[in-house]
Amino acid sequence: MVQVPNRAMNKVQGAIKREGMGRRLAMAIIGGLIAAFGLDLFLVPSGIIAGGVSGISALAAHLTGLHTGMFLFGLNLPLLLLVYRQPDRERALIATAGLLTFSVCSILFFPIPSLVDSKIGSAGIGGIFLGLGIGIGLRYGVVLDTLQMPKLPQQLSYLLAHLKLPYIQILVNLLVLTLAGLLLGWERAMYSAVACLLALETGRITTSRLPLKREIRIQCASSAEIAQGIKAMMGYEPRPPVLGEHGEENPLPVPLETDELVYLVHVLEMPRFKSIVWSLDPRAEITILHE
């Protein structure tokens, strides 16, 4: 087994943690920028309400004449405070950066007219970009719109279940679209429904990890150490490398004495995954399948 000194291990872990933190922070900012791009350059200028907190903010901006970003930040602030109550300060910092980017960019984009003249085009493109930005943010721990998320955070889901309100997400979206129809006209409400559905579906696809994962096989002499290191730093568990008689996966846990480890890793996390493996065992052989 390859032994790595504790001091060197701590340095490697610190560097990997900083690299992962920087990547998550950058993706949170990108997600906020994309969401603001779709909301304030397509939906809001065309009078289209996408539902969720973004839709409530756009509707409030339409009625008051204030910036959409001001309402975005104010309405999402309770969830941000909920995140800050958790011990993970890194997650709170990333959530703050993403939400601030979304709000500030929304304010900066506010005076710009719609980039598309067609209402259906604005609804389609704006809904896709909004859902993409929200999905990217959620993928990296940022909640840009609580009511447009394909799945709610654990704390919020527990709260809604405790209050006996499991369908509050759907009910609020329906209420927002109904208000949009009453205040802006039912034609715009129809476009708003299209934008809302596209945002939800795009967010669901973006947060779905399976299509973007690759199987990685590791041949090494220190499998136990690598498995423990990857679990501690990335949360991944090794998959069973041996198939059953009919091709199904063996449900039993993987013995750490094996010389081969199999993982299913997201493509964006591959560089970090490889650096962790090679820092623990420089002689390890990594094979990427289905790439």
GROMACS .gro file of C-alpha atoms in nm:
model
  291
    1MET     CA    1   0.000   0.000   0.000
    2VAL     CA    2   0.124   0.349  -0.086
    3GLN     CA    3   0.156   0.556   0.232
    4VAL     CA    4   0.103   0.931   0.211
    5PRO     CA    5   0.238   1.153   0.493
    6ASN     CA    6  -0.030   1.327   0.698
    7ARG     CA    7   0.113   1.674   0.633
    8ALA     CA    8   0.121   1.616   0.258
    9MET     CA    9  -0.229   1.468   0.274
   10ASN     CA   10  -0.360   1.776   0.456
   11LYS     CA   11  -0.205   2.006   0.195
   12VAL     CA   12  -0.357   1.806  -0.089
   13GLN     CA   13  -0.698   1.800   0.078
   14GLY     CA   14  -0.679   2.176   0.141
   15ALA     CA   15  -0.588   2.249  -0.221
   16ILE     CA   16  -0.864   2.022  -0.351
   17LYS     CA   17  -1.117   2.182  -0.117
   18ARG     CA   18  -1.021   2.531  -0.232
   19GLU     CA   19  -1.042   2.422  -0.596
   20GLY     CA   20  -1.385   2.269  -0.540
   21MET     CA   21  -1.502   2.580  -0.355
   22GLY     CA   22  -1.385   2.804  -0.640
   23ARG     CA   23  -1.561   2.590  -0.901
   24ARG     CA   24  -1.888   2.586  -0.707
   25LEU     CA   25  -1.869   2.962  -0.651
   26ALA     CA   26  -1.806   3.025  -1.022
   27MET     CA   27  -2.094   2.800  -1.128
   28ALA     CA   28  -2.326   2.967  -0.876
   29ILE     CA   29  -2.245   3.307  -1.026
   30ILE     CA   30  -2.291   3.173  -1.381
   31GLY     CA   31  -2.627   3.023  -1.282
   32GLY     CA   32  -2.745   3.356  -1.140
   33LEU     CA   33  -2.630   3.539  -1.454
   34ILE     CA   34  -2.810   3.297  -1.688
   35ALA     CA   35  -3.132   3.312  -1.484
   36ALA     CA   36  -3.127   3.693  -1.486
   37PHE     CA   37  -3.058   3.689  -1.861
   38GLY     CA   38  -3.369   3.482  -1.929
   39LEU     CA   39  -3.589   3.669  -1.684
   40ASP     CA   40  -3.504   4.032  -1.764
   41LEU     CA   41  -3.408   4.016  -2.131
   42PHE     CA   42  -3.698   3.799  -2.249
   43LEU     CA   43  -3.978   3.748  -1.997
   44VAL     CA   44  -4.016   4.074  -1.804
   45PRO     CA   45  -3.991   4.311  -2.106
   46SER     CA   46  -4.262   4.107  -2.282
   47GLY     CA   47  -4.492   4.112  -1.980
   48ILE     CA   48  -4.460   3.735  -1.927
   49ILE     CA   49  -4.472   3.590  -1.575
   50ALA     CA   50  -4.286   3.261  -1.532
   51GLY     CA   51  -4.438   3.160  -1.200
   52GLY     CA   52  -4.251   3.101  -0.877
   53VAL     CA   53  -4.064   3.368  -0.684
   54SER     CA   54  -3.934   3.504  -1.016
   55GLY     CA   55  -4.291   3.541  -1.139
   56ILE     CA   56  -4.406   3.709  -0.818
   57SER     CA   57  -4.112   3.949  -0.844
   58ALA     CA   58  -4.187   4.025  -1.210
   59LEU     CA   59  -4.555   4.081  -1.131
   60ALA     CA   60  -4.468   4.311  -0.840
   61ALA     CA   61  -4.223   4.501  -1.060
   62HIS     CA   62  -4.492   4.543  -1.326
   63LEU     CA   63  -4.738   4.685  -1.072
   64THR     CA   64  -4.495   4.910  -0.882
   65GLY     CA   65  -4.241   5.005  -1.146
   66LEU     CA   66  -3.952   4.898  -0.920
   67HIS     CA   67  -3.668   4.669  -1.023
   68THR     CA   68  -3.736   4.295  -1.038
   69GLY     CA   69  -3.407   4.223  -0.862
   70MET     CA   70  -3.519   4.405  -0.547
   71PHE     CA   71  -3.817   4.174  -0.508
   72LEU     CA   72  -3.608   3.868  -0.601
   73PHE     CA   73  -3.363   3.929  -0.320
   74GLY     CA   74  -3.629   4.021  -0.065
   75LEU     CA   75  -3.851   3.718  -0.134
   76ASN     CA   76  -3.559   3.472  -0.136
   77LEU     CA   77  -3.401   3.626   0.176
   78PRO     CA   78  -3.589   3.398   0.424
   79LEU     CA   79  -3.448   3.089   0.253
   80LEU     CA   80  -3.100   3.243   0.259
   81LEU     CA   81  -3.134   3.300   0.634
   82LEU     CA   82  -3.240   2.936   0.668
   83VAL     CA   83  -2.919   2.832   0.492
   84TYR     CA   84  -2.710   3.051   0.724
   85ARG     CA   85  -2.850   2.864   1.023
   86GLN     CA   86  -2.675   2.551   0.899
   87PRO     CA   87  -2.315   2.480   1.010
   88ASP     CA   88  -2.185   2.470   0.650
   89ARG     CA   89  -2.065   2.831   0.603
   90GLU     CA   90  -1.915   2.748   0.265
   91ARG     CA   91  -2.258   2.659   0.133
   92ALA     CA   92  -2.401   2.981   0.277
   93LEU     CA   93  -2.131   3.187   0.103
   94ILE     CA   94  -2.200   3.021  -0.232
   95ALA     CA   95  -2.576   3.067  -0.190
   96THR     CA   96  -2.526   3.437  -0.113
   97ALA     CA   97  -2.302   3.487  -0.417
   98GLY     CA   98  -2.551   3.320  -0.651
   99LEU     CA   99  -2.852   3.507  -0.518
  100LEU     CA  100  -2.670   3.843  -0.524
  101THR     CA  101  -2.562   3.779  -0.883
  102PHE     CA  102  -2.919   3.698  -0.983
  103SER     CA  103  -3.057   4.009  -0.812
  104VAL     CA  104  -2.787   4.256  -0.923
  105CYS     CA  105  -2.788   4.135  -1.285
  106SER     CA  106  -3.167   4.155  -1.284
  107ILE     CA  107  -3.141   4.521  -1.179
  108LEU     CA  108  -2.876   4.592  -1.444
  109PHE     CA  109  -3.079   4.422  -1.720
  110PHE     CA  110  -3.407   4.588  -1.619
  111PRO     CA  111  -3.415   4.884  -1.867
  112ILE     CA  112  -3.313   4.673  -2.169
  113PRO     CA  113  -3.601   4.583  -2.407
  114SER     CA  114  -3.678   4.224  -2.503
  115LEU     CA  115  -3.430   4.065  -2.743
  116VAL     CA  116  -3.716   3.890  -2.927
  117ASP     CA  117  -4.029   4.057  -3.063
  118SER     CA  118  -4.242   3.741  -3.062
  119LYS     CA  119  -4.430   3.666  -2.740
  120ILE     CA  120  -4.406   3.290  -2.783
  121GLY     CA  121  -4.036   3.324  -2.864
  122SER     CA  122  -3.977   3.531  -2.550
  123ALA     CA  123  -4.172   3.278  -2.342
  124GLY     CA  124  -3.979   2.982  -2.483
  125ILE     CA  125  -3.629   3.127  -2.476
  126GLY     CA  126  -3.678   3.311  -2.147
  127GLY     CA  127  -3.826   3.006  -1.976
  128ILE     CA  128  -3.539   2.784  -2.092
  129PHE     CA  129  -3.270   3.028  -1.979
  130LEU     CA  130  -3.444   3.088  -1.646
  131GLY     CA  131  -3.474   2.714  -1.580
  132LEU     CA  132  -3.116   2.655  -1.690
  133GLY     CA  133  -2.983   2.919  -1.452
  134ILE     CA  134  -3.196   2.794  -1.162
  135GLY     CA  135  -3.090   2.434  -1.234
  136ILE     CA  136  -2.719   2.521  -1.246
  137GLY     CA  137  -2.753   2.712  -0.921
  138LEU     CA  138  -2.937   2.425  -0.752
  139ARG     CA  139  -2.676   2.179  -0.882
  140TYR     CA  140  -2.410   2.369  -0.691
  141GLY     CA  141  -2.608   2.448  -0.379
  142VAL     CA  142  -2.778   2.778  -0.468
  143VAL     CA  143  -3.155   2.828  -0.453
  144LEU     CA  144  -3.238   3.109  -0.698
  145ASP     CA  145  -3.613   3.046  -0.702
  146THR     CA  146  -3.773   2.828  -0.437
  147LEU     CA  147  -4.098   2.772  -0.628
  148GLN     CA  148  -3.939   2.691  -0.964
  149MET     CA  149  -3.718   2.411  -0.831
  150PRO     CA  150  -3.783   2.051  -0.941
  151LYS     CA  151  -3.723   1.945  -0.579
  152LEU     CA  152  -3.726   2.151  -0.262
  153PRO     CA  153  -3.441   2.166  -0.009
  154GLN     CA  154  -3.463   1.916   0.275
  155GLN     CA  155  -3.532   2.180   0.543
  156LEU     CA  156  -3.809   2.345   0.339
  157SER     CA  157  -3.964   2.010   0.245
  158TYR     CA  158  -3.973   1.913   0.613
  159LEU     CA  159  -4.134   2.246   0.704
  160LEU     CA  160  -4.405   2.215   0.437
  161ALA     CA  161  -4.476   1.855   0.535
  162HIS     CA  162  -4.503   1.963   0.900
  163LEU     CA  163  -4.751   2.235   0.801
  164LYS     CA  164  -4.951   1.985   0.590
  165LEU     CA  165  -4.882   2.186   0.273
  166PRO     CA  166  -4.718   1.938   0.033
  167TYR     CA  167  -4.867   2.104  -0.276
  168ILE     CA  168  -4.787   2.464  -0.185
  169GLN     CA  169  -4.540   2.487  -0.475
  170ILE     CA  170  -4.808   2.402  -0.734
  171LEU     CA  171  -5.075   2.614  -0.566
  172VAL     CA  172  -4.858   2.926  -0.554
  173ASN     CA  173  -4.760   2.886  -0.920
  174LEU     CA  174  -5.127   2.852  -1.019
  175LEU     CA  175  -5.212   3.158  -0.811
  176VAL     CA  176  -4.935   3.362  -0.976
  177LEU     CA  177  -5.049   3.262  -1.325
  178THR     CA  178  -5.411   3.342  -1.237
  179LEU     CA  179  -5.311   3.687  -1.112
  180ALA     CA  180  -5.111   3.738  -1.431
  181GLY     CA  181  -5.422   3.656  -1.633
  182LEU     CA  182  -5.639   3.897  -1.434
  183LEU     CA  183  -5.389   4.183  -1.438
  184LEU     CA  184  -5.208   4.137  -1.770
  185GLY     CA  185  -5.464   3.951  -1.981
  186TRP     CA  186  -5.526   3.582  -2.045
  187GLU     CA  187  -5.316   3.577  -2.361
  188ARG     CA  188  -5.008   3.672  -2.161
  189ALA     CA  189  -5.113   3.424  -1.894
  190MET     CA  190  -5.101   3.150  -2.158
  191TYR     CA  191  -4.748   3.253  -2.257
  192SER     CA  192  -4.661   3.271  -1.888
  193ALA     CA  193  -4.778   2.911  -1.841
  194VAL     CA  194  -4.554   2.802  -2.131
  195ALA     CA  195  -4.256   2.984  -1.978
  196CYS     CA  196  -4.328   2.832  -1.635
  197LEU     CA  197  -4.347   2.476  -1.771
  198LEU     CA  198  -4.029   2.521  -1.975
  199ALA     CA  199  -3.845   2.665  -1.674
  200LEU     CA  200  -3.950   2.371  -1.455
  201GLU     CA  201  -3.860   2.111  -1.718
  202THR     CA  202  -3.525   2.272  -1.799
  203GLY     CA  203  -3.445   2.290  -1.429
  204ARG     CA  204  -3.534   1.922  -1.389
  205ILE     CA  205  -3.311   1.820  -1.679
  206THR     CA  206  -3.024   2.037  -1.554
  207THR     CA  207  -3.035   1.893  -1.204
  208SER     CA  208  -3.061   1.533  -1.328
  209ARG     CA  209  -2.717   1.379  -1.286
  210LEU     CA  210  -2.755   1.048  -1.461
  211PRO     CA  211  -2.716   1.164  -1.825
  212LEU     CA  212  -2.399   1.353  -1.735
  213LYS     CA  213  -2.223   1.081  -1.539
  214ARG     CA  214  -1.946   0.850  -1.651
  215GLU     CA  215  -1.832   0.518  -1.511
  216ILE     CA  216  -1.475   0.527  -1.383
  217ARG     CA  217  -1.269   0.217  -1.297
  218ILE     CA  218  -0.962   0.249  -1.076
  219GLN     CA  219  -0.687  -0.014  -1.065
  220CYS     CA  220  -0.478   0.051  -0.755
  221ALA     CA  221  -0.280  -0.101  -0.472
  222SER     CA  222  -0.442   0.112  -0.200
  223SER     CA  223  -0.813   0.072  -0.267
  224ALA     CA  224  -0.923   0.110   0.096
  225GLU     CA  225  -0.740   0.440   0.138
  226ILE     CA  226  -0.871   0.575  -0.195
  227ALA     CA  227  -1.229   0.471  -0.117
  228GLN     CA  228  -1.215   0.639   0.223
  229GLY     CA  229  -1.057   0.956   0.081
  230ILE     CA  230  -1.312   0.990  -0.200
  231LYS     CA  231  -1.600   0.931   0.040
  232ALA     CA  232  -1.465   1.193   0.282
  233MET     CA  233  -1.397   1.461   0.019
  234MET     CA  234  -1.665   1.398  -0.246
  235GLY     CA  235  -1.924   1.174  -0.083
  236TYR     CA  236  -1.902   0.904  -0.354
  237GLU     CA  237  -1.934   0.536  -0.267
  238PRO     CA  238  -1.774   0.266  -0.487
  239ARG     CA  239  -2.011   0.064  -0.702
  240PRO     CA  240  -2.008  -0.318  -0.715
  241PRO     CA  241  -1.776  -0.420  -1.003
  242VAL     CA  242  -1.915  -0.775  -1.023
  243LEU     CA  243  -2.249  -0.845  -1.191
  244GLY     CA  244  -2.493  -1.115  -1.095
  245GLU     CA  245  -2.607  -1.408  -1.304
  246HIS     CA  246  -2.859  -1.201  -1.501
  247GLY     CA  247  -2.643  -0.890  -1.533
  248GLU     CA  248  -2.790  -0.706  -1.235
  249GLU     CA  249  -2.565  -0.526  -0.988
  250ASN     CA  250  -2.461  -0.708  -0.674
  251PRO     CA  251  -2.647  -0.535  -0.386
  252LEU     CA  252  -2.380  -0.631  -0.132
  253PRO     CA  253  -2.128  -0.365  -0.023
  254VAL     CA  254  -1.795  -0.352  -0.204
  255PRO     CA  255  -1.504  -0.506  -0.011
  256LEU     CA  256  -1.231  -0.244   0.023
  257GLU     CA  257  -0.958  -0.509  -0.021
  258THR     CA  258  -1.031  -0.533  -0.392
  259ASP     CA  259  -0.773  -0.397  -0.638
  260GLU     CA  260  -1.046  -0.238  -0.850
  261LEU     CA  261  -1.290   0.037  -0.760
  262VAL     CA  262  -1.582   0.146  -0.976
  263TYR     CA  263  -1.749   0.487  -0.948
  264LEU     CA  264  -2.019   0.681  -1.130
  265VAL     CA  265  -1.888   1.039  -1.146
  266HIS     CA  266  -2.033   1.356  -1.293
  267VAL     CA  267  -1.832   1.491  -1.587
  268LEU     CA  268  -1.777   1.828  -1.416
  269GLU     CA  269  -1.627   1.654  -1.112
  270MET     CA  270  -1.385   1.432  -1.306
  271PRO     CA  271  -1.077   1.659  -1.273
  272ARG     CA  272  -1.123   1.681  -0.898
  273PHE     CA  273  -1.192   1.307  -0.875
  274LYS     CA  274  -0.872   1.223  -1.066
  275SER     CA  275  -0.660   1.461  -0.859
  276ILE     CA  276  -0.785   1.301  -0.537
  277VAL     CA  277  -0.710   0.949  -0.663
  278TRP     CA  278  -0.361   1.033  -0.785
  279SER     CA  279  -0.279   1.229  -0.469
  280LEU     CA  280  -0.359   0.916  -0.268
  281ASP     CA  281  -0.196   0.671  -0.510
  282PRO     CA  282   0.020   0.821  -0.789
  283ARG     CA  283   0.042   0.479  -0.958
  284ALA     CA  284  -0.332   0.423  -0.980
  285GLU     CA  285  -0.471   0.355  -1.329
  286ILE     CA  286  -0.796   0.532  -1.415
  287THR     CA  287  -1.020   0.413  -1.698
  288ILE     CA  288  -1.322   0.620  -1.807
  289LEU     CA  289  -1.605   0.429  -1.972
  290HIS     CA  290  -1.904   0.553  -2.175
  291GLU     CA  291  -1.730   0.880  -2.258
   0.00000   0.00000   0.00000
